[in-house]
């Protein structure tokens, strides 16, 4: 229930993102925060929103003591830990310690620095990412004639679970 509520709030907040004058598209890197969000769920929310908007997403929750906990999720071709490293290099006062890998990262941020961080991410996104790089790509694993797809094939594919980052769900194209 907490995740569903937070995800609904995050989707709603996408509509409220402050865009520079004359821009109508979401920024190339989306930063979201709500003071009521739970620290343990912001990674899931960032993941779900990233799936929806196909761009890096960082979601924050209060961590106490004037700090925010940030959880970042990325898209293929954009190494999110490297993004944080670039932002930290350009504005060392914003991010202290951070860690992660290509698709996910985590860090803490002083709550008072949230607006400066959002701006740094906006600038980074504008300078290094473009719409073509953020366009989702559908990769088809196999073209399967409809007559060849049966319950045995479906069960064989299901036996490959669990699907995830290192074992993606196969994408099939069906033809007559």
XYZ file of C-alpha atoms in Angstrom:
176
model
C 0.000 0.000 0.000
C 2.837 2.375 0.852
C 4.521 1.787 -2.510
C 1.260 2.208 -4.432
C 0.495 5.474 -2.606
C 4.012 6.809 -3.160
C 3.950 5.818 -6.826
C 0.623 7.612 -7.342
C 2.037 10.701 -5.610
C 5.184 10.534 -7.748
C 3.162 10.280 -10.965
C 1.056 13.223 -9.834
C 4.170 15.250 -9.005
C 5.486 14.750 -12.554
C 2.783 17.174 -13.623
C 4.038 19.731 -11.091
C 7.704 19.732 -12.143
C 8.899 23.279 -12.672
C 10.041 23.574 -16.264
C 12.169 26.416 -17.605
C 10.219 28.978 -19.627
C 9.254 27.653 -23.026
C 9.885 23.967 -22.230
C 7.085 21.442 -22.140
C 8.937 18.114 -21.822
C 10.156 16.488 -18.654
C 13.787 17.161 -17.795
C 16.280 14.544 -18.996
C 16.924 13.594 -15.349
C 13.838 13.595 -13.115
C 14.185 14.422 -9.405
C 11.243 13.769 -7.074
C 10.679 14.386 -3.369
C 7.808 14.224 -0.947
C 8.278 14.729 2.807
C 5.895 11.851 3.536
C 7.739 9.238 1.497
C 9.303 6.250 3.257
C 13.077 5.749 2.936
C 12.745 2.039 2.344
C 10.484 2.453 -0.680
C 11.987 5.368 -2.654
C 14.106 2.965 -4.727
C 10.997 1.095 -5.870
C 9.253 4.349 -6.679
C 12.262 5.605 -8.659
C 12.252 2.310 -10.561
C 8.558 2.437 -11.413
C 8.687 6.068 -12.522
C 11.821 5.392 -14.590
C 9.892 2.655 -16.393
C 7.130 5.157 -17.159
C 9.237 8.135 -18.313
C 12.325 6.312 -19.663
C 14.869 8.656 -18.168
C 16.987 8.611 -15.020
C 14.904 9.201 -11.887
C 16.045 10.115 -8.392
C 13.496 9.890 -5.591
C 14.142 11.341 -2.139
C 12.732 10.687 1.323
C 13.466 12.383 4.634
C 16.385 10.716 6.396
C 16.186 12.844 9.558
C 18.647 15.401 10.831
C 18.063 17.711 7.887
C 19.130 15.081 5.357
C 17.369 13.378 2.464
C 17.995 9.841 1.296
C 18.204 9.641 -2.478
C 17.679 6.547 -4.553
C 18.501 6.764 -8.251
C 17.483 4.468 -11.096
C 18.667 4.780 -14.664
C 18.028 3.689 -18.216
C 20.316 1.635 -20.467
C 23.205 3.724 -21.732
C 23.196 6.178 -18.811
C 25.498 5.082 -15.957
C 23.794 6.657 -12.928
C 26.766 6.377 -10.572
C 28.841 8.225 -13.175
C 26.098 10.865 -13.391
C 26.338 11.383 -9.618
C 30.139 11.519 -9.889
C 29.876 14.239 -12.548
C 27.423 16.261 -10.450
C 29.599 15.799 -7.345
C 32.652 16.994 -9.307
C 30.856 20.086 -10.600
C 29.255 20.925 -7.240
C 31.194 19.170 -4.439
C 29.097 20.817 -1.737
C 25.981 18.948 -2.885
C 26.839 15.267 -2.618
C 29.166 13.679 -0.115
C 29.319 9.911 -0.255
C 27.421 8.017 -2.888
C 27.556 4.533 -4.285
C 25.989 2.263 -6.799
C 26.416 0.928 -10.289
C 25.204 1.621 -13.825
C 21.491 1.208 -13.152
C 21.048 2.122 -9.468
C 22.715 4.341 -6.901
C 22.080 5.781 -3.484
C 23.281 8.780 -1.499
C 22.353 11.413 1.049
C 21.809 15.084 0.489
C 21.300 18.007 2.823
C 17.600 18.921 2.542
C 18.518 22.593 2.058
C 20.454 21.609 -1.099
C 17.560 19.886 -2.883
C 16.802 22.763 -5.257
C 20.497 23.190 -6.109
C 20.745 19.437 -6.737
C 17.674 19.480 -9.009
C 19.230 22.318 -10.990
C 22.585 20.504 -11.251
C 20.789 17.396 -12.528
C 18.791 19.466 -15.021
C 21.964 21.069 -16.359
C 23.765 17.709 -16.533
C 20.847 16.172 -18.403
C 20.637 19.020 -20.911
C 24.373 18.956 -21.572
C 24.905 15.211 -21.857
C 21.624 13.486 -22.695
C 19.347 13.980 -25.653
C 15.913 12.710 -26.617
C 17.362 10.123 -28.996
C 19.534 8.653 -26.235
C 16.491 8.485 -23.949
C 14.183 6.949 -26.552
C 13.235 3.425 -25.470
C 14.432 0.691 -27.750
C 12.417 -2.471 -28.180
C 14.667 -5.438 -28.800
C 12.955 -8.538 -30.137
C 14.553 -11.802 -29.055
C 12.734 -14.003 -31.563
C 10.100 -13.937 -34.272
C 7.768 -16.848 -33.574
C 5.198 -18.111 -36.044
C 1.863 -18.314 -34.227
C 1.502 -21.992 -35.088
C 4.788 -22.779 -33.310
C 3.810 -21.187 -29.989
C 2.079 -23.625 -27.672
C 1.785 -24.412 -23.966
C 5.092 -26.319 -23.954
C 6.930 -23.304 -25.375
C 5.248 -21.000 -22.867
C 6.228 -23.308 -19.995
C 9.818 -23.551 -21.286
C 10.058 -19.755 -21.271
C 8.503 -19.600 -17.805
C 11.117 -22.075 -16.537
C 13.783 -19.424 -17.234
C 12.456 -17.252 -14.372
C 13.205 -15.272 -12.314
C 13.557 -12.465 -14.825
C 15.399 -9.309 -13.909
C 18.401 -7.149 -14.764
C 20.796 -9.997 -15.568
C 18.103 -12.277 -16.984
C 15.605 -10.155 -18.890
C 12.206 -11.530 -19.866
C 12.346 -12.607 -23.532
C 10.451 -10.418 -25.968
C 8.751 -12.325 -28.761
C 7.244 -11.097 -31.992
C 4.438 -13.248 -33.351
C 3.682 -13.613 -37.036
C 1.347 -15.643 -39.231
